[in-house]
Short mmCIF file of C-alpha atoms and ligand atoms in Angstrom, two decimals:
data_model
loop_
_atom_site.label_atom_id
_atom_site.label_comp_id
_atom_site.label_asym_id
_atom_site.label_seq_id
_atom_site.Cartn_x
_atom_site.Cartn_y
_atom_site.Cartn_z
CA MET A 1124 76.33 17.98 104.91
CA PRO A 1125 76.91 21.09 106.70
CA ALA A 1126 73.94 23.72 107.36
CA LYS A 1127 73.43 26.46 104.36
CA LEU A 1128 74.33 29.60 106.35
CA PRO A 1129 72.09 32.70 104.88
CA VAL A 1130 75.70 34.67 104.66
CA GLU A 1131 79.04 32.61 104.21
CA TYR A 1132 82.59 34.24 104.46
CA SER A 1133 85.09 32.65 102.32
CA ARG A 1134 88.65 33.36 101.23
CA ILE A 1135 89.84 33.61 97.38
CA ASP A 1136 93.72 33.81 97.83
CA GLU A 1137 94.19 37.45 99.40
CA PHE A 1138 90.54 38.62 99.27
CA ALA A 1139 87.66 37.98 101.89
CA LEU A 1140 84.79 37.12 100.18
CA ILE A 1141 81.23 37.78 101.82
CA THR A 1142 78.64 36.07 99.66
CA LEU A 1143 74.73 36.51 100.26
CA ASN A 1144 73.36 33.22 100.12
CA ARG A 1145 69.65 33.13 99.67
CA PRO A 1146 68.87 32.87 96.18
CA GLU A 1147 65.49 31.54 97.19
CA ALA A 1148 64.96 35.19 98.15
CA LEU A 1149 67.23 36.72 95.61
CA ASN A 1150 69.41 37.15 98.79
CA ALA A 1151 66.63 39.66 100.51
CA LEU A 1152 68.29 41.13 103.78
CA SER A 1153 66.52 40.08 107.03
CA VAL A 1154 67.64 41.07 109.84
CA GLN A 1155 69.76 37.89 110.58
CA VAL A 1156 71.25 38.64 107.45
CA VAL A 1157 72.75 42.00 108.23
CA LYS A 1158 73.52 41.21 111.46
CA ASP A 1159 75.53 37.73 109.82
CA ILE A 1160 77.03 40.61 107.23
CA GLY A 1161 78.33 42.59 110.40
CA ALA A 1162 79.77 39.71 111.81
CA ALA A 1163 81.59 38.80 108.29
CA ILE A 1164 82.79 41.88 107.71
CA ASP A 1165 84.04 41.99 111.88
CA GLU A 1166 86.22 38.44 110.63
CA ALA A 1167 87.36 39.98 107.54
CA ALA A 1168 88.99 43.27 109.16
CA ALA A 1169 90.30 40.91 111.44
CA SER A 1170 92.12 39.26 108.76
CA ASP A 1171 95.04 39.58 106.59
CA ALA A 1172 92.76 40.29 103.20
CA ARG A 1173 94.22 43.10 100.93
CA ALA A 1174 90.37 43.76 99.52
CA ILE A 1175 86.28 42.47 101.09
CA LEU A 1176 83.91 41.03 98.02
CA ILE A 1177 80.46 41.38 99.01
CA THR A 1178 78.58 39.60 96.37
CA GLY A 1179 75.27 37.61 95.99
CA ALA A 1180 74.78 33.28 95.58
CA GLY A 1181 73.17 31.83 92.08
CA GLU A 1182 73.05 34.46 88.88
CA LYS A 1183 69.61 36.47 89.62
CA ALA A 1184 70.87 39.41 92.53
CA PHE A 1185 73.39 40.40 94.04
CA CYS A 1186 70.54 41.66 96.63
CA ALA A 1187 66.80 42.15 95.99
CA GLY A 1188 66.81 44.35 99.34
CA ALA A 1189 65.08 44.39 102.87
CA ASP A 1190 63.30 41.13 103.51
CA ILE A 1191 59.60 42.73 102.88
CA SER A 1192 57.77 39.08 104.58
CA GLU A 1193 59.62 40.95 107.34
CA PHE A 1194 58.10 44.14 106.99
CA MET A 1195 54.42 43.52 108.52
CA GLY A 1196 53.84 44.10 112.65
CA ARG A 1197 56.81 46.10 113.41
CA ASN A 1198 56.42 48.56 115.86
CA ILE A 1199 58.34 52.12 115.77
CA VAL A 1200 60.56 51.43 117.95
CA GLU A 1201 61.46 48.05 116.16
CA ALA A 1202 61.34 49.36 112.64
CA MET A 1203 64.10 52.55 113.87
CA ALA A 1204 66.00 49.71 115.82
CA ALA A 1205 66.28 48.13 112.35
CA THR A 1206 67.01 51.23 110.28
CA GLU A 1207 69.90 51.66 112.81
CA LEU A 1208 71.20 48.40 112.67
CA GLY A 1209 71.23 48.60 108.32
CA GLN A 1210 73.34 51.67 108.42
CA ASN A 1211 75.68 50.80 111.42
CA THR A 1212 76.50 47.68 109.65
CA PHE A 1213 76.94 49.14 106.31
CA ALA A 1214 79.09 51.94 107.92
CA LYS A 1215 81.42 49.62 109.38
CA LEU A 1216 83.19 49.13 105.83
CA ASP A 1217 83.63 53.36 105.72
CA SER A 1218 85.99 52.73 108.65
CA LEU A 1219 87.74 49.86 107.59
CA THR A 1220 91.62 50.21 106.50
CA ILE A 1221 91.06 47.36 103.76
CA PRO A 1222 88.76 48.37 101.02
CA SER A 1223 85.55 46.83 99.97
CA LEU A 1224 84.28 45.77 96.35
CA ALA A 1225 80.41 45.34 95.56
CA VAL A 1226 80.46 42.16 92.83
CA ILE A 1227 76.86 43.05 91.38
CA ASN A 1228 75.64 39.61 89.90
CA GLY A 1229 72.31 41.16 88.82
CA TYR A 1230 69.47 42.69 90.56
CA ALA A 1231 70.94 45.38 93.26
CA LEU A 1232 67.78 47.16 94.97
CA GLY A 1233 66.95 48.82 97.98
CA GLY A 1234 69.19 47.62 100.88
CA GLY A 1235 70.99 45.85 98.36
CA LEU A 1236 72.34 48.80 96.46
CA GLU A 1237 72.55 50.64 99.54
CA LEU A 1238 74.70 48.34 100.77
CA ALA A 1239 77.05 48.20 97.10
CA THR A 1240 77.17 51.82 97.60
CA ALA A 1241 78.58 51.30 101.62
CA CYS A 1242 81.62 49.54 99.41
CA THR A 1243 84.34 51.48 98.45
CA LEU A 1244 84.29 50.01 94.76
CA ARG A 1245 81.73 48.86 92.81
CA VAL A 1246 81.55 46.84 89.39
CA ALA A 1247 78.37 44.65 87.63
CA THR A 1248 77.98 42.44 85.12
CA SER A 1249 75.83 43.72 82.29
CA ASN A 1250 72.56 42.05 83.07
CA ALA A 1251 72.87 43.77 86.42
CA ASN A 1252 69.60 45.97 87.78
CA LEU A 1253 69.95 48.95 90.09
CA GLY A 1254 67.36 50.91 92.01
CA VAL A 1255 66.05 52.27 94.86
CA PRO A 1256 62.27 50.87 94.60
CA GLU A 1257 61.52 52.10 98.10
CA ILE A 1258 59.12 54.59 96.64
CA LYS A 1259 56.72 51.80 95.38
CA LEU A 1260 56.32 50.46 99.11
CA GLY A 1261 55.43 53.57 100.56
CA LEU A 1262 59.05 54.13 101.99
CA ILE A 1263 62.27 55.81 101.51
CA PRO A 1264 65.70 54.22 101.56
CA GLY A 1265 66.60 53.41 105.03
CA TYR A 1266 69.85 51.93 105.07
CA GLY A 1267 72.11 55.22 104.38
CA GLY A 1268 70.65 55.34 100.45
CA THR A 1269 69.27 58.75 100.67
CA GLN A 1270 72.44 60.09 101.78
CA ARG A 1271 75.20 57.68 99.57
CA LEU A 1272 73.17 58.04 96.25
CA PRO A 1273 73.60 61.50 96.02
CA ARG A 1274 77.14 61.59 96.61
CA LEU A 1275 77.92 59.41 94.48
CA VAL A 1276 75.49 60.18 91.55
CA GLY A 1277 74.69 63.63 92.19
CA GLN A 1278 71.48 64.86 93.70
CA GLY A 1279 69.58 65.66 90.22
CA ARG A 1280 70.58 61.50 89.58
CA ALA A 1281 69.94 60.29 92.60
CA LEU A 1282 66.39 62.45 93.62
CA ASP A 1283 65.44 60.67 90.40
CA MET A 1284 66.13 57.27 91.59
CA VAL A 1285 64.42 57.73 95.02
CA MET A 1286 61.43 59.20 93.39
CA THR A 1287 60.43 56.99 90.55
CA GLY A 1288 61.98 53.44 92.33
CA ARG A 1289 62.91 53.16 88.70
CA MET A 1290 65.94 50.38 87.72
CA VAL A 1291 68.93 51.08 85.99
CA GLY A 1292 70.79 48.77 83.51
CA ALA A 1293 74.77 48.54 83.98
CA GLU A 1294 75.77 50.61 80.94
CA GLU A 1295 73.50 53.45 82.52
CA ALA A 1296 74.75 53.24 86.35
CA LEU A 1297 78.42 53.02 84.79
CA SER A 1298 77.81 56.32 82.68
CA MET A 1299 76.56 57.72 86.13
CA GLY A 1300 79.72 56.92 87.93
CA LEU A 1301 77.33 54.76 90.33
CA ILE A 1302 79.84 51.80 89.39
CA ASN A 1303 82.95 51.71 88.65
CA ARG A 1304 83.59 49.05 85.94
CA ILE A 1305 81.08 46.05 83.96
CA VAL A 1306 82.66 42.54 84.03
CA GLU A 1307 82.24 39.38 82.55
CA ALA A 1308 80.33 36.53 84.43
CA PRO A 1309 81.20 34.50 86.37
CA ALA A 1310 81.51 38.63 88.19
CA VAL A 1311 83.62 37.39 91.17
CA ASP A 1312 86.34 36.60 88.79
CA GLY A 1313 86.47 39.95 87.03
CA ALA A 1314 86.01 41.73 90.73
CA ILE A 1315 89.56 39.80 91.61
CA ALA A 1316 91.17 40.77 88.22
CA TYR A 1317 89.69 44.72 89.16
CA ALA A 1318 90.94 44.43 93.45
CA ARG A 1319 94.63 43.17 92.11
CA GLU A 1320 95.17 46.45 90.05
CA PHE A 1321 95.42 47.81 93.77
CA ALA A 1322 95.77 45.25 96.36
CA GLY A 1323 99.71 45.29 96.09
CA TYR A 1324 99.54 49.10 97.22
CA SER A 1325 100.10 50.16 100.91
CA LEU A 1326 97.03 49.30 102.77
CA PRO A 1327 97.22 52.56 104.74
CA VAL A 1328 98.18 54.88 101.99
CA LEU A 1329 95.30 53.28 100.61
CA ARG A 1330 93.22 54.23 103.11
CA TYR A 1331 94.32 57.80 103.40
CA GLY A 1332 93.91 58.24 99.82
CA ARG A 1333 89.84 56.70 100.19
CA GLU A 1334 89.32 59.08 103.58
CA ALA A 1335 90.57 62.45 101.73
CA VAL A 1336 87.92 61.56 98.89
CA MET A 1337 85.18 60.80 100.98
CA ARG A 1338 86.03 63.93 102.94
CA ALA A 1339 85.63 66.09 99.75
CA ASP A 1340 81.79 65.64 100.38
CA GLN A 1341 81.71 66.34 103.96
CA SER A 1342 83.66 69.65 103.60
CA ALA A 1343 84.62 73.65 102.80
CA LEU A 1344 87.34 73.60 99.89
CA THR A 1345 89.61 75.33 102.29
CA GLU A 1346 89.16 71.98 105.40
CA GLY A 1347 89.20 69.50 102.20
CA PHE A 1348 92.28 70.87 101.37
CA GLN A 1349 93.55 70.82 105.15
CA ILE A 1350 92.40 67.27 105.24
CA GLU A 1351 94.64 66.14 102.23
CA ARG A 1352 97.88 68.47 103.64
CA ASP A 1353 97.79 66.53 106.51
CA LEU A 1354 96.91 63.08 104.89
CA ASN A 1355 99.48 63.42 102.31
CA THR A 1356 102.30 64.24 105.03
CA LEU A 1357 100.85 61.16 106.99
CA ALA A 1358 101.66 59.02 103.77
CA PHE A 1359 105.15 60.71 103.51
CA GLN A 1360 106.27 59.72 106.84
CA GLY A 1361 105.55 56.09 106.13
CA GLU A 1362 108.03 53.80 105.38
CA ASP A 1363 106.09 52.48 102.16
CA SER A 1364 106.49 55.77 100.64
CA THR A 1365 110.65 55.88 100.86
CA GLU A 1366 110.07 52.04 99.56
CA GLY A 1367 107.99 53.43 96.84
CA ALA A 1368 110.80 56.53 95.72
CA THR A 1369 113.74 54.18 96.15
CA ALA A 1370 112.22 51.15 93.81
CA PHE A 1371 111.38 54.19 91.32
CA LEU A 1372 115.11 55.41 91.46
CA GLU A 1373 116.61 52.03 91.00
CA LYS A 1374 114.17 51.33 88.15
CA ARG A 1375 112.47 48.17 90.21
CA ALA A 1376 109.17 47.35 91.78
CA PRO A 1377 108.37 48.38 95.04
CA ASN A 1378 108.14 46.21 97.65
CA PHE A 1379 105.10 48.01 100.36
CA LYS A 1380 105.10 46.73 103.69
CA ASP A 1381 102.11 48.48 104.69
CA ARG A 1382 103.81 51.19 106.81
N1 DAK B 1929 61.80 40.29 100.37
C1 DAK B 1929 61.36 39.27 100.23
N2 DAK B 1929 61.35 38.37 99.25
C2 DAK B 1929 61.92 38.33 98.23
C3 DAK B 1929 62.08 40.03 97.71
C4 DAK B 1929 62.52 40.97 98.91
N3 DAK B 1929 63.26 42.17 98.86
N4 DAK B 1929 62.41 40.19 96.67
C5 DAK B 1929 62.41 38.92 95.79
N5 DAK B 1929 61.93 37.69 96.65
C6 DAK B 1929 61.55 36.24 96.21
C7 DAK B 1929 60.09 36.80 96.30
O1 DAK B 1929 58.99 36.92 96.88
C8 DAK B 1929 60.25 35.11 95.50
O2 DAK B 1929 59.75 34.12 96.07
P1 DAK B 1929 58.89 32.99 95.99
O3 DAK B 1929 57.78 33.78 95.75
O4 DAK B 1929 59.20 32.39 95.13
O5 DAK B 1929 58.70 32.59 97.59
C9 DAK B 1929 61.65 34.99 95.12
O6 DAK B 1929 61.99 35.98 95.62
C10 DAK B 1929 61.72 35.72 93.32
O7 DAK B 1929 61.58 36.54 92.89
P2 DAK B 1929 60.63 36.81 91.79
O8 DAK B 1929 59.76 35.64 91.45
O9 DAK B 1929 59.33 38.37 92.38
O10 DAK B 1929 61.23 36.81 91.11
P3 DAK B 1929 61.23 38.10 89.01
O11 DAK B 1929 62.42 37.82 88.86
O12 DAK B 1929 59.67 37.78 88.60
O13 DAK B 1929 61.48 39.45 89.77
C11 DAK B 1929 62.23 41.43 91.33
C12 DAK B 1929 62.28 39.87 90.30
C13 DAK B 1929 63.62 41.79 91.99
C14 DAK B 1929 61.85 42.56 90.10
C15 DAK B 1929 61.39 41.15 92.09
O14 DAK B 1929 61.79 39.97 92.86
C16 DAK B 1929 61.05 42.37 92.97
O15 DAK B 1929 60.43 43.62 93.03
N6 DAK B 1929 61.74 42.16 94.30
C17 DAK B 1929 61.52 43.03 95.50
C18 DAK B 1929 62.05 44.38 95.18
C19 DAK B 1929 62.12 45.37 96.37
O16 DAK B 1929 60.99 46.19 96.30
N7 DAK B 1929 63.14 45.31 97.39
C20 DAK B 1929 63.02 45.85 98.83
C21 DAK B 1929 63.13 47.62 98.55
S1 DAK B 1929 62.61 48.09 100.02
C22 DAK B 1929 63.16 49.76 106.89
C23 DAK B 1929 62.31 50.10 106.22
C24 DAK B 1929 62.18 49.39 104.75
C25 DAK B 1929 63.34 49.10 104.59
C26 DAK B 1929 64.25 49.10 105.13
C27 DAK B 1929 64.20 49.05 106.71
N8 DAK B 1929 62.67 49.72 108.79
C28 DAK B 1929 61.51 50.52 109.21
C29 DAK B 1929 63.72 49.00 109.69
C30 DAK B 1929 63.40 48.53 103.21
C31 DAK B 1929 64.67 48.48 102.47
C32 DAK B 1929 63.87 47.33 100.93
O17 DAK B 1929 65.18 47.74 100.55
#
């Protein structure tokens, strides 16, 4: 029998699936797991996948955060390096042409929620619990959480979550914009159905749309309009925009070529 890998990479049809595979530790993020996630993202990025799905093995957790058993005895340099590794690994997802989808099938806590918020979109099962409980460990989020969370749910809600460490259920997460959809178990099936809603569109054009929206948080309004004008004009130069308009006028489905 092949050895169990802490992170598994596989394909389901046109989608790459990255599975955190330490269910006995609720898929906690050891340093090795973070490195393996980075390698799996690289593998997916080099493939012809239309979307990357990230989930956790088992029925209990997407990921219960950083592996607390590794916390002891880290000096300041090692601690900074580990944080940087987590931030940089999750940030890889931002700059990929391929969109990513967190498939939250249970707990998504601390670094687990930070991984989920680094994905383009998030779905969760109704039993999911999401939170950043670092404060209970005398810590604050360190894999991008203090920056991505307020951008997604607003400063007030992010402060509430960071300061109380409380978990929010799937319904509340949906109502605050922390997740995009609630799906039935098995969550991967629901995620695939969701991904199929956009996977047939032009990947570069999906990327322009993602980039314009993401940069809204980082730009003054006039600068944001400029970014939108530039990316819209870029999309307009693509073959796929000609195909989209032609298909509409010919009353047929478009056949996008990612060009
Ligand atoms: N790390 C290691 N093991 C974990 C774990 C974690 N985060 N979460 C759960 N486990 C393990 C448990 O120890 C248990 O192992 P055994 O005792 O069976 O060997 C097994 O998974 C099942 O967990 P429970 O028995 O606790 O399951 P329950 O259903 O009773 O509770 C729970 C589920 C999710 C409520 C509970 O397990 C829990 O509270 N887990 C911890 C959640 C958490 O606090 N996560 C960490 C957040 S902090 C950094 C510094 C800090 C960070 C990052 C970087 N640098 C300086 C580099 C912090 C990041 C975080 O993510």
